[in-house]
Structures are given as C-alpha cells and as structure tokens.
Amino acid sequence: MTLDIPSVQDLLRFRAVDSYGASRHISALLPALSAAIGHCLPTVMHPDPEADRSALGLPRVDSVVVALVDGLGFWNLVLRVGHAPYLRKLMERQGNDEPIVTTVPSTTPIVLGTFGTGTCPGMTGMVGFTQLNEATGGIGQLISFAGAPDPARLQCQQTIFERLIDDGVRVTSVGLPKFAHSSLTRAALRGGEYRGSLRVERRVEAACQAARTPGITYYYIEDVDKAGHRFGPASDQWAMALENADAQLKALHRSLPSGTLLVITADHGMVAPNSSERIDIARDPALADGVALVGGEPRIVMLYAQRGTQADQLAARWRDRLGERALVLTRYEAIERGFYGQVENRVEPLIGDVVVCAAGLGFIVDSRIQSEESMSLPGMHGSLTRLEREIPCLIDVA
Ligand SMILES: [Zn+2]
C-alpha cells in the first residue's frame, strides 16, 4: 500500500469538527445509500442525498450491504493492514484511500444515532456515552440505556430504515441475536427485519440471502472494538480480531449476488491511553468543586455544574488546571463549534455545562463512581483526534 502514514503526533492532533452536512461524513452514508438504491431520503442535515452519493463515489445499484466494523478507525486499520489482506486491496483503490469523518463524541451510541437517522447528535438527543436524564436528575448510559429514558422517546427522529420501509423498500439488519431488540437498536437502527445468529457463517449467509432482493442490508461486526478495549489496538488480540473481520468481509463479498454494492465503514477509531496521564476528578478539588454530575466517558467528559456554579467559571478552572492536556469548552462553545450539529431545544440541557476533550493519550476519570477496570482500559475513544474520528468508507461491488 502506498498510503503515507502520518506521524503519531499528527494522528493525535484534533481533527477539525467537520459540518454534519458534509458528504464525507458518517451522517451522509445512509442518505447517500438511499439515493444509490433509487429511494432518495433527504434529511435536515443532508437535503441532497444524490449529491452525497456522488461525492462518496457510490454507484447506483439495486441492493447494498453496509458493513459497520465497530472500533475500526481508518488509521487503526492502516497501521495494521498487514492483518487484513482483503481490506488492504480495497484501500488501494481511489476514493477508498481517504477517510471519512465521524461524530463528536466518537463513540458507538452517538455515532449509530447519527448514522441511523442521517442527522446529528443535537437532533437525536444522543450526545454522550453517559448523559443527564432530566426525568431522574441522574446519569443514564446509552448502550444498555440503564438509567436513561426510553430509547424511542429520547431518539424520536425517524430512522432511515423506518423511512425506507414506509417506501416499501426491503431493510435487513444482520448481527448477533442479542442486538435484535436491544435498546440501542431500538433508538438508532429501528425498522426492517433482524437476522441474528451466533455463527459467522450463518450471518454471512443471511446477508447474502437478503441481498438477493433489492434494498439495504446492515451488517454489524462487534469484535474489533471489544478486543481494542480489552487489550489495546496494538495488541495481538486486536490484530486477530481484525483478521477475523477481514475474513468475514471477504467471505461476504465472495458470496454476495453479483452487482451488490458493499460499503465497509466503522463508527470510530481508538487510542491506547497512557496510564501515567490519567486525571482523576475525585483526587483534585480544583476539578471536583462545583461539579454535580459527570457524564460522557474518559476521552470526552461532560460536567454538569452544581446549582450556583457558573459554567464559564467551572470551565476556566478546568482550563487552568489541565492546560494543554485537554480542550475545555462550555456547552455553548461546544455547540458553537459544531460538535453536535443543529441542536434542538430539548437536547441542549442534556449536554454538560462543560465539555472536556482529552488531548494526546490522556484521559479523565472519577474514581468515586468508576471501577478500576473501567478506568484502566487499554483502548479508549470519544475525543477529537484523527485516530478516533477518521473512519474508513471502503467501496466494493460484488
Ligand atoms: Zn468502544
């Protein structure tokens, strides 16, 4: 592969926050694919899906499979592409050799909400891995939705899948049985038929069978992210998960009906945090004072201020304390920078009063509420670096 690999410092630079209206953005993918199969579905962020289709280089087809490999950042893939012979070949093609960009925060539920609706976090109400639940005054988590509102009430935008179904188009999701009716599926990817199996071959078979009918098939691969969190993106285990994903995608490509479009993407990338750069809110009164609740996750934290604490003062104190180690913004500065796209009034209070993005390989925890295990994961994501926010969009036709 001839791709130039940027230096580690360069990969750890914050990626400018691209507009959610950009074509080479995860939010554009399903609107663009709706155009590719001839059922153009504009959204507020993507009023011209045909233009997005063309900018992404997607051909017009009857049937498309979009495969999402959780945690497979563009640069994570490039750095270990020797473990992915099929994807390596694909990346040599023009258009496939450049990343597209994902949401802020760069974390699964936020990305899937935006991907599934073709909108932005400010419209889906999914703004943090954990975030304020106004009904309880506590923090809810957006994978299991423990402590969070009902998924369909929080994320009330119609999904692209639902809209395709309304248009009479076939929609099939293929993945593990546990995700068929999961809260996150209900929030972000509801609509269509779910084909679940524990066996890879069965899932490949199900996707290929579905692809014979015109329409769209969503194919989810979980393991790369899991291996990244447990062992780190530089581990042998991560490489093995990549090898398995590559083999699975190759098998899928080989067995798909001829003419099917296969698009391979991811939700986010990953960094291996440096344990010596851990910042613990609980051990530092300059950070803890005035903070009522902590949301988000270690690479991007949201602070909800106590009554009587001004957000800009809290932000100034954190800025003083952390210096270069993080980007500290008030809610309004984060909105102004376009972190969440267009923000609905109902969503605004869900965003922390202060948003803190970890720089370099640092991360921010609160040992009062987090387990030692969750504070020392060898792989993390959520922040603004190129490693976390640049993702592949690899196009192949069977
Ligand atoms: Zn993850």
Short mmCIF file of C-alpha atoms and ligand atoms in Angstrom, two decimals:
data_model
loop_
_atom_site.label_atom_id
_atom_site.label_comp_id
_atom_site.label_asym_id
_atom_site.label_seq_id
_atom_site.Cartn_x
_atom_site.Cartn_y
_atom_site.Cartn_z
CA MET A 1 0.00 0.00 0.00
CA THR A 2 1.31 3.41 -0.94
CA LEU A 3 -0.63 5.41 1.62
CA ASP A 4 1.51 7.85 3.61
CA ILE A 5 1.16 7.19 7.30
CA PRO A 6 1.19 10.39 9.36
CA SER A 7 3.35 10.54 12.48
CA VAL A 8 1.81 9.52 15.80
CA GLN A 9 1.80 13.19 16.84
CA ASP A 10 -0.11 14.07 13.72
CA LEU A 11 -2.64 11.29 14.33
CA LEU A 12 -3.14 12.59 17.86
CA ARG A 13 -3.93 16.07 16.60
CA PHE A 14 -7.53 17.18 16.95
CA ARG A 15 -9.42 16.83 13.71
CA ALA A 16 -11.33 20.00 12.82
CA VAL A 17 -15.02 19.49 13.54
CA ASP A 18 -16.48 18.98 10.08
CA SER A 19 -20.03 20.03 9.41
CA TYR A 20 -22.64 17.31 9.78
CA GLY A 21 -23.79 18.40 6.34
CA ALA A 22 -20.51 17.27 4.72
CA SER A 23 -20.73 14.38 2.28
CA ARG A 24 -17.67 12.55 3.55
CA HIS A 25 -19.26 12.17 6.97
CA ILE A 26 -20.86 9.17 8.67
CA SER A 27 -24.15 11.10 8.81
CA ALA A 28 -24.26 11.18 4.99
CA LEU A 29 -23.87 7.45 4.47
CA LEU A 30 -27.44 6.16 4.77
CA PRO A 31 -28.99 9.13 2.93
CA ALA A 32 -26.40 8.58 0.15
CA LEU A 33 -27.14 4.86 0.07
CA SER A 34 -30.86 5.60 -0.12
CA ALA A 35 -30.06 7.58 -3.26
CA ALA A 36 -27.85 4.75 -4.55
CA ILE A 37 -30.81 2.33 -4.48
CA GLY A 38 -33.16 4.87 -6.04
CA HIS A 39 -35.17 5.85 -2.94
CA CYS A 40 -33.68 9.21 -2.13
CA LEU A 41 -34.36 10.19 1.51
CA PRO A 42 -33.27 13.75 2.33
CA THR A 43 -32.71 14.74 5.96
CA VAL A 44 -32.28 18.12 7.65
CA MET A 45 -28.50 17.66 7.55
CA HIS A 46 -28.47 16.03 4.11
CA PRO A 47 -31.05 17.74 1.90
CA ASP A 48 -29.42 16.38 -1.28
CA PRO A 49 -28.57 12.68 -0.87
CA GLU A 50 -27.88 12.36 -4.58
CA ALA A 51 -25.01 14.87 -4.21
CA ASP A 52 -23.72 12.91 -1.21
CA ARG A 53 -23.91 9.68 -3.21
CA SER A 54 -21.89 11.19 -5.98
CA ALA A 55 -19.32 12.79 -3.61
CA LEU A 56 -18.82 9.46 -1.86
CA GLY A 57 -18.35 7.68 -5.19
CA LEU A 58 -21.23 5.26 -4.66
CA PRO A 59 -22.61 3.63 -7.82
CA ARG A 60 -26.35 3.22 -8.43
CA VAL A 61 -27.41 -0.33 -7.62
CA ASP A 62 -30.47 -2.38 -6.65
CA SER A 63 -29.03 -3.86 -3.50
CA VAL A 64 -26.49 -2.62 -0.97
CA VAL A 65 -24.81 -4.13 2.08
CA VAL A 66 -23.35 -1.65 4.55
CA ALA A 67 -20.98 -3.35 6.99
CA LEU A 68 -20.02 -1.47 10.13
CA VAL A 69 -16.93 -2.71 11.97
CA ASP A 70 -17.11 -1.32 15.48
CA GLY A 71 -13.90 0.46 16.53
CA LEU A 72 -12.03 0.07 13.23
CA GLY A 73 -10.64 3.59 12.78
CA PHE A 74 -9.12 4.39 9.41
CA TRP A 75 -5.63 4.77 10.89
CA ASN A 76 -6.00 1.83 13.24
CA LEU A 77 -6.65 -0.19 10.09
CA VAL A 78 -3.81 1.37 8.08
CA LEU A 79 -1.31 0.81 10.89
CA ARG A 80 -2.07 -2.93 10.94
CA VAL A 81 -3.28 -3.50 7.43
CA GLY A 82 -0.94 -6.47 7.01
CA HIS A 83 -3.54 -8.38 9.03
CA ALA A 84 -6.31 -7.50 6.58
CA PRO A 85 -5.45 -8.69 3.05
CA TYR A 86 -8.93 -8.08 1.64
CA LEU A 87 -9.30 -4.59 3.11
CA ARG A 88 -5.72 -3.79 2.10
CA LYS A 89 -6.55 -4.47 -1.53
CA LEU A 90 -9.69 -2.35 -1.27
CA MET A 91 -7.74 0.55 0.20
CA GLU A 92 -5.53 0.69 -2.86
CA ARG A 93 -8.47 1.91 -4.92
CA GLN A 94 -9.01 5.58 -5.43
CA GLY A 95 -11.59 7.00 -3.05
CA ASN A 96 -11.03 4.19 -0.58
CA ASP A 97 -7.62 5.59 0.34
CA GLU A 98 -9.04 8.54 2.24
CA PRO A 99 -11.02 8.54 5.47
CA ILE A 100 -14.43 9.98 6.11
CA VAL A 101 -15.20 11.53 9.48
CA THR A 102 -17.40 10.54 12.39
CA THR A 103 -19.33 12.36 15.10
CA VAL A 104 -18.32 14.11 18.30
CA PRO A 105 -18.17 12.30 20.66
CA SER A 106 -16.51 9.50 18.69
CA THR A 107 -18.34 6.72 20.47
CA THR A 108 -20.74 3.98 19.39
CA PRO A 109 -24.22 5.05 20.55
CA ILE A 110 -23.69 8.64 19.43
CA VAL A 111 -22.39 7.55 16.04
CA LEU A 112 -25.14 4.97 15.50
CA GLY A 113 -27.85 7.52 16.35
CA THR A 114 -26.45 9.94 13.79
CA PHE A 115 -25.73 7.21 11.22
CA GLY A 116 -29.18 5.64 11.61
CA THR A 117 -31.08 8.88 11.14
CA GLY A 118 -28.75 10.77 8.79
CA THR A 119 -28.90 13.72 11.18
CA CYS A 120 -26.67 14.78 14.10
CA PRO A 121 -26.40 14.30 17.88
CA GLY A 122 -28.16 17.61 18.51
CA MET A 123 -31.24 16.14 16.84
CA THR A 124 -31.09 12.54 18.10
CA GLY A 125 -30.67 13.61 21.73
CA MET A 126 -27.79 11.13 21.99
CA VAL A 127 -24.88 13.37 22.96
CA GLY A 128 -22.77 11.38 25.42
CA PHE A 129 -21.94 7.74 26.20
CA THR A 130 -23.49 8.64 29.54
CA GLN A 131 -25.63 11.75 29.84
CA LEU A 132 -28.14 13.53 32.03
CA ASN A 133 -31.60 12.01 32.30
CA GLU A 134 -33.79 15.00 33.08
CA ALA A 135 -36.60 12.84 34.41
CA THR A 136 -34.46 11.33 37.17
CA GLY A 137 -31.84 14.04 37.60
CA GLY A 138 -29.25 11.26 37.33
CA ILE A 139 -26.96 9.88 34.63
CA GLY A 140 -28.10 7.32 32.05
CA GLN A 141 -25.99 5.16 29.76
CA LEU A 142 -26.81 4.89 26.05
CA ILE A 143 -25.71 1.33 25.23
CA SER A 144 -27.91 -0.57 27.68
CA PHE A 145 -29.98 2.55 28.38
CA ALA A 146 -29.61 1.81 32.10
CA GLY A 147 -30.88 4.92 33.86
CA ALA A 148 -31.74 6.53 30.50
CA PRO A 149 -35.16 7.43 29.06
CA ASP A 150 -37.00 5.01 26.78
CA PRO A 151 -34.89 4.71 23.57
CA ALA A 152 -37.73 5.72 21.23
CA ARG A 153 -38.65 8.69 23.38
CA LEU A 154 -35.11 10.02 23.61
CA GLN A 155 -34.29 9.40 19.94
CA CYS A 156 -37.52 10.46 18.28
CA GLN A 157 -36.23 11.14 14.75
CA GLN A 158 -37.45 8.64 12.19
CA THR A 159 -34.62 6.33 11.21
CA ILE A 160 -33.62 5.93 7.57
CA PHE A 161 -34.57 2.25 7.89
CA GLU A 162 -38.10 3.18 9.01
CA ARG A 163 -38.43 5.63 6.15
CA LEU A 164 -37.26 3.05 3.62
CA ILE A 165 -39.80 0.55 4.97
CA ASP A 166 -42.51 3.22 4.58
CA ASP A 167 -41.38 3.48 0.95
CA GLY A 168 -41.81 -0.26 0.53
CA VAL A 169 -38.06 -0.98 0.42
CA ARG A 170 -36.58 -4.10 1.99
CA VAL A 171 -34.40 -3.43 5.06
CA THR A 172 -32.49 -6.23 6.80
CA SER A 173 -30.12 -5.99 9.76
CA VAL A 174 -27.69 -8.85 10.40
CA GLY A 175 -25.79 -9.30 13.64
CA LEU A 176 -25.69 -11.08 16.97
CA PRO A 177 -29.07 -12.20 18.35
CA LYS A 178 -28.52 -10.06 21.48
CA PHE A 179 -28.81 -6.87 19.43
CA ALA A 180 -32.14 -7.75 17.76
CA HIS A 181 -34.24 -5.89 20.30
CA SER A 182 -31.53 -4.06 22.21
CA SER A 183 -32.21 -0.54 23.43
CA LEU A 184 -29.54 0.89 21.15
CA THR A 185 -31.03 -0.88 18.12
CA ARG A 186 -34.45 0.50 19.06
CA ALA A 187 -33.05 4.01 19.39
CA ALA A 188 -30.79 4.23 16.37
CA LEU A 189 -31.46 1.44 13.88
CA ARG A 190 -35.12 0.50 14.30
CA GLY A 191 -37.01 -0.68 11.24
CA GLY A 192 -36.82 -3.73 8.99
CA GLU A 193 -36.16 -7.35 9.70
CA TYR A 194 -33.38 -8.51 12.04
CA ARG A 195 -31.50 -11.71 11.19
CA GLY A 196 -29.42 -12.78 14.18
CA SER A 197 -27.05 -15.72 14.61
CA LEU A 198 -24.16 -16.60 16.90
CA ARG A 199 -22.32 -18.16 13.96
CA VAL A 200 -20.38 -16.04 11.49
CA GLU A 201 -21.16 -18.31 8.52
CA ARG A 202 -24.85 -18.02 9.28
CA ARG A 203 -24.66 -14.24 9.40
CA VAL A 204 -22.79 -14.10 6.08
CA GLU A 205 -25.37 -16.46 4.60
CA ALA A 206 -28.27 -14.36 5.93
CA ALA A 207 -26.81 -11.17 4.45
CA CYS A 208 -26.24 -12.80 1.07
CA GLN A 209 -29.73 -14.23 1.01
CA ALA A 210 -31.25 -10.87 1.93
CA ALA A 211 -29.18 -9.08 -0.72
CA ARG A 212 -30.94 -11.02 -3.49
CA THR A 213 -33.95 -8.75 -3.02
CA PRO A 214 -33.41 -5.08 -3.88
CA GLY A 215 -32.96 -2.97 -0.77
CA ILE A 216 -30.47 -2.42 2.02
CA THR A 217 -28.72 -4.79 4.40
CA TYR A 218 -26.91 -3.60 7.53
CA TYR A 219 -24.17 -5.93 8.76
CA TYR A 220 -22.55 -5.30 12.16
CA ILE A 221 -19.21 -6.67 13.42
CA GLU A 222 -18.54 -6.19 17.12
CA ASP A 223 -15.22 -7.85 17.94
CA VAL A 224 -12.59 -5.31 16.86
CA ASP A 225 -13.87 -2.75 19.36
CA LYS A 226 -14.11 -5.37 22.10
CA ALA A 227 -10.52 -6.52 21.56
CA GLY A 228 -9.39 -2.89 21.43
CA HIS A 229 -10.92 -2.06 24.81
CA ARG A 230 -9.70 -5.23 26.50
CA PHE A 231 -6.20 -5.49 25.05
CA GLY A 232 -5.45 -2.23 23.22
CA PRO A 233 -5.27 -1.50 19.48
CA ALA A 234 -1.59 -2.50 19.34
CA SER A 235 -2.22 -5.97 20.82
CA ASP A 236 -2.05 -9.38 19.15
CA GLN A 237 -5.67 -9.90 20.15
CA TRP A 238 -6.69 -6.78 18.25
CA ALA A 239 -4.80 -7.99 15.18
CA MET A 240 -6.59 -11.33 15.43
CA ALA A 241 -9.98 -9.61 15.64
CA LEU A 242 -9.04 -7.62 12.54
CA GLU A 243 -8.02 -10.81 10.72
CA ASN A 244 -11.38 -12.36 11.57
CA ALA A 245 -13.30 -9.27 10.44
CA ASP A 246 -11.31 -9.20 7.20
CA ALA A 247 -12.01 -12.88 6.51
CA GLN A 248 -15.69 -12.37 7.28
CA LEU A 249 -15.96 -9.39 4.92
CA LYS A 250 -14.08 -11.22 2.21
CA ALA A 251 -16.45 -14.19 2.53
CA LEU A 252 -19.37 -11.78 2.38
CA HIS A 253 -18.02 -10.16 -0.77
CA ARG A 254 -17.37 -13.50 -2.41
CA SER A 255 -20.89 -14.82 -1.73
CA LEU A 256 -22.96 -11.70 -2.44
CA PRO A 257 -25.11 -11.74 -5.57
CA SER A 258 -23.27 -10.14 -8.45
CA GLY A 259 -23.84 -6.39 -8.68
CA THR A 260 -24.42 -5.90 -4.95
CA LEU A 261 -22.72 -2.80 -3.55
CA LEU A 262 -20.67 -3.48 -0.40
CA VAL A 263 -19.69 -0.48 1.74
CA ILE A 264 -17.41 -1.10 4.72
CA THR A 265 -17.25 1.55 7.40
CA ALA A 266 -16.80 1.95 11.16
CA ASP A 267 -18.22 4.06 13.94
CA HIS A 268 -14.94 5.37 15.39
CA GLY A 269 -11.25 4.56 15.92
CA MET A 270 -9.29 4.07 19.10
CA VAL A 271 -6.26 5.23 21.07
CA ALA A 272 -4.17 3.37 23.62
CA PRO A 273 -4.24 5.78 26.57
CA ASN A 274 -1.17 6.35 28.69
CA SER A 275 -1.92 5.34 32.29
CA SER A 276 0.50 7.96 33.62
CA GLU A 277 -1.66 10.65 32.00
CA ARG A 278 -4.75 9.71 33.97
CA ILE A 279 -6.59 12.66 35.50
CA ASP A 280 -8.81 11.74 38.47
CA ILE A 281 -11.53 14.27 39.27
CA ALA A 282 -12.05 12.69 42.69
CA ARG A 283 -8.49 13.39 43.79
CA ASP A 284 -8.36 17.01 42.71
CA PRO A 285 -10.62 19.54 44.47
CA ALA A 286 -9.78 22.13 41.78
CA LEU A 287 -11.60 19.83 39.36
CA ALA A 288 -14.28 18.34 41.61
CA ASP A 289 -15.60 21.56 43.19
CA GLY A 290 -18.92 22.67 41.80
CA VAL A 291 -19.47 19.52 39.73
CA ALA A 292 -22.79 17.80 40.46
CA LEU A 293 -22.64 15.04 37.85
CA VAL A 294 -20.06 13.65 35.45
CA GLY A 295 -21.16 12.23 32.08
CA GLY A 296 -19.51 11.23 28.83
CA GLU A 297 -16.54 8.87 29.11
CA PRO A 298 -12.81 9.15 29.87
CA ARG A 299 -11.79 10.65 26.49
CA ILE A 300 -14.64 13.16 26.47
CA VAL A 301 -16.18 14.18 29.74
CA MET A 302 -19.32 16.24 30.34
CA LEU A 303 -19.58 18.18 33.61
CA TYR A 304 -22.97 19.16 34.96
CA ALA A 305 -22.49 22.08 37.33
CA GLN A 306 -23.95 22.30 40.81
CA ARG A 307 -26.58 24.92 41.35
CA GLY A 308 -24.81 28.21 41.99
CA THR A 309 -21.71 27.26 39.99
CA GLN A 310 -21.27 29.25 36.78
CA ALA A 311 -20.35 27.15 33.74
CA ASP A 312 -17.77 29.63 32.48
CA GLN A 313 -16.06 29.77 35.87
CA LEU A 314 -16.00 25.99 36.10
CA ALA A 315 -14.57 25.82 32.57
CA ALA A 316 -11.93 28.44 33.41
CA ARG A 317 -10.86 26.49 36.50
CA TRP A 318 -10.55 23.25 34.49
CA ARG A 319 -8.65 25.07 31.74
CA ASP A 320 -6.18 26.45 34.30
CA ARG A 321 -5.74 23.05 35.84
CA LEU A 322 -5.39 20.96 32.69
CA GLY A 323 -3.62 23.37 30.31
CA GLU A 324 -2.58 21.53 27.16
CA ARG A 325 -3.89 18.23 28.42
CA ALA A 326 -7.47 18.90 27.33
CA LEU A 327 -9.74 21.18 25.36
CA VAL A 328 -12.25 22.63 27.83
CA LEU A 329 -15.39 24.27 26.43
CA THR A 330 -18.66 25.45 27.86
CA ARG A 331 -21.78 23.84 26.41
CA TYR A 332 -22.37 26.89 24.24
CA GLU A 333 -18.82 26.96 22.94
CA ALA A 334 -19.09 23.26 22.06
CA ILE A 335 -22.39 23.87 20.25
CA GLU A 336 -20.90 26.90 18.52
CA ARG A 337 -18.01 24.77 17.26
CA GLY A 338 -20.47 22.37 15.70
CA PHE A 339 -19.80 19.38 17.98
CA TYR A 340 -23.45 18.29 17.88
CA GLY A 341 -24.69 19.81 14.61
CA GLN A 342 -28.04 21.54 14.80
CA VAL A 343 -29.15 21.36 18.44
CA GLU A 344 -32.84 21.11 19.32
CA ASN A 345 -34.04 22.96 22.43
CA ARG A 346 -34.95 19.69 24.13
CA VAL A 347 -31.41 18.37 23.61
CA GLU A 348 -29.48 21.41 24.86
CA PRO A 349 -29.76 20.64 28.61
CA LEU A 350 -28.59 17.05 28.02
CA ILE A 351 -25.16 18.36 27.03
CA GLY A 352 -22.94 19.03 30.05
CA ASP A 353 -22.41 22.64 31.18
CA VAL A 354 -18.76 22.00 30.38
CA VAL A 355 -17.35 19.58 27.80
CA VAL A 356 -13.77 18.36 28.20
CA CYS A 357 -11.93 16.63 25.35
CA ALA A 358 -8.79 14.74 26.35
CA ALA A 359 -5.70 15.54 24.27
CA GLY A 360 -2.78 13.28 23.42
CA LEU A 361 -3.07 9.99 25.27
CA GLY A 362 -4.64 11.44 28.40
CA PHE A 363 -7.99 10.55 29.94
CA ILE A 364 -10.23 11.76 32.71
CA VAL A 365 -11.89 9.54 35.31
CA ASP A 366 -13.82 9.88 38.53
CA SER A 367 -12.71 7.18 40.95
CA ARG A 368 -15.72 7.87 43.20
CA ILE A 369 -18.08 6.34 40.64
CA GLN A 370 -15.95 4.29 38.21
CA SER A 371 -14.50 0.83 38.69
CA GLU A 372 -10.72 0.37 38.50
CA GLU A 373 -11.32 -1.83 35.45
CA SER A 374 -13.23 0.83 33.55
CA MET A 375 -10.60 3.44 34.44
CA SER A 376 -7.70 1.40 33.12
CA LEU A 377 -8.94 0.12 29.77
CA PRO A 378 -6.03 -0.38 27.31
CA GLY A 379 -8.15 1.08 24.50
CA MET A 380 -10.42 4.14 24.59
CA HIS A 381 -12.12 6.60 22.24
CA GLY A 382 -14.51 9.53 22.26
CA SER A 383 -12.27 12.55 21.75
CA LEU A 384 -11.38 14.62 18.67
CA THR A 385 -8.11 13.13 17.45
CA ARG A 386 -7.70 11.88 13.91
CA LEU A 387 -7.14 8.38 15.30
CA GLU A 388 -10.55 8.46 16.93
CA ARG A 389 -12.53 10.45 14.37
CA GLU A 390 -11.31 9.33 10.94
CA ILE A 391 -13.01 6.18 9.73
CA PRO A 392 -12.92 4.09 6.56
CA CYS A 393 -15.53 4.11 3.84
CA LEU A 394 -14.43 1.29 1.56
CA ILE A 395 -16.48 0.63 -1.53
CA ASP A 396 -16.62 -2.67 -3.38
CA VAL A 397 -19.07 -4.22 -5.82
CA ALA A 398 -19.66 -7.96 -5.87
ZN ZN B 1 -15.81 1.13 22.01
#
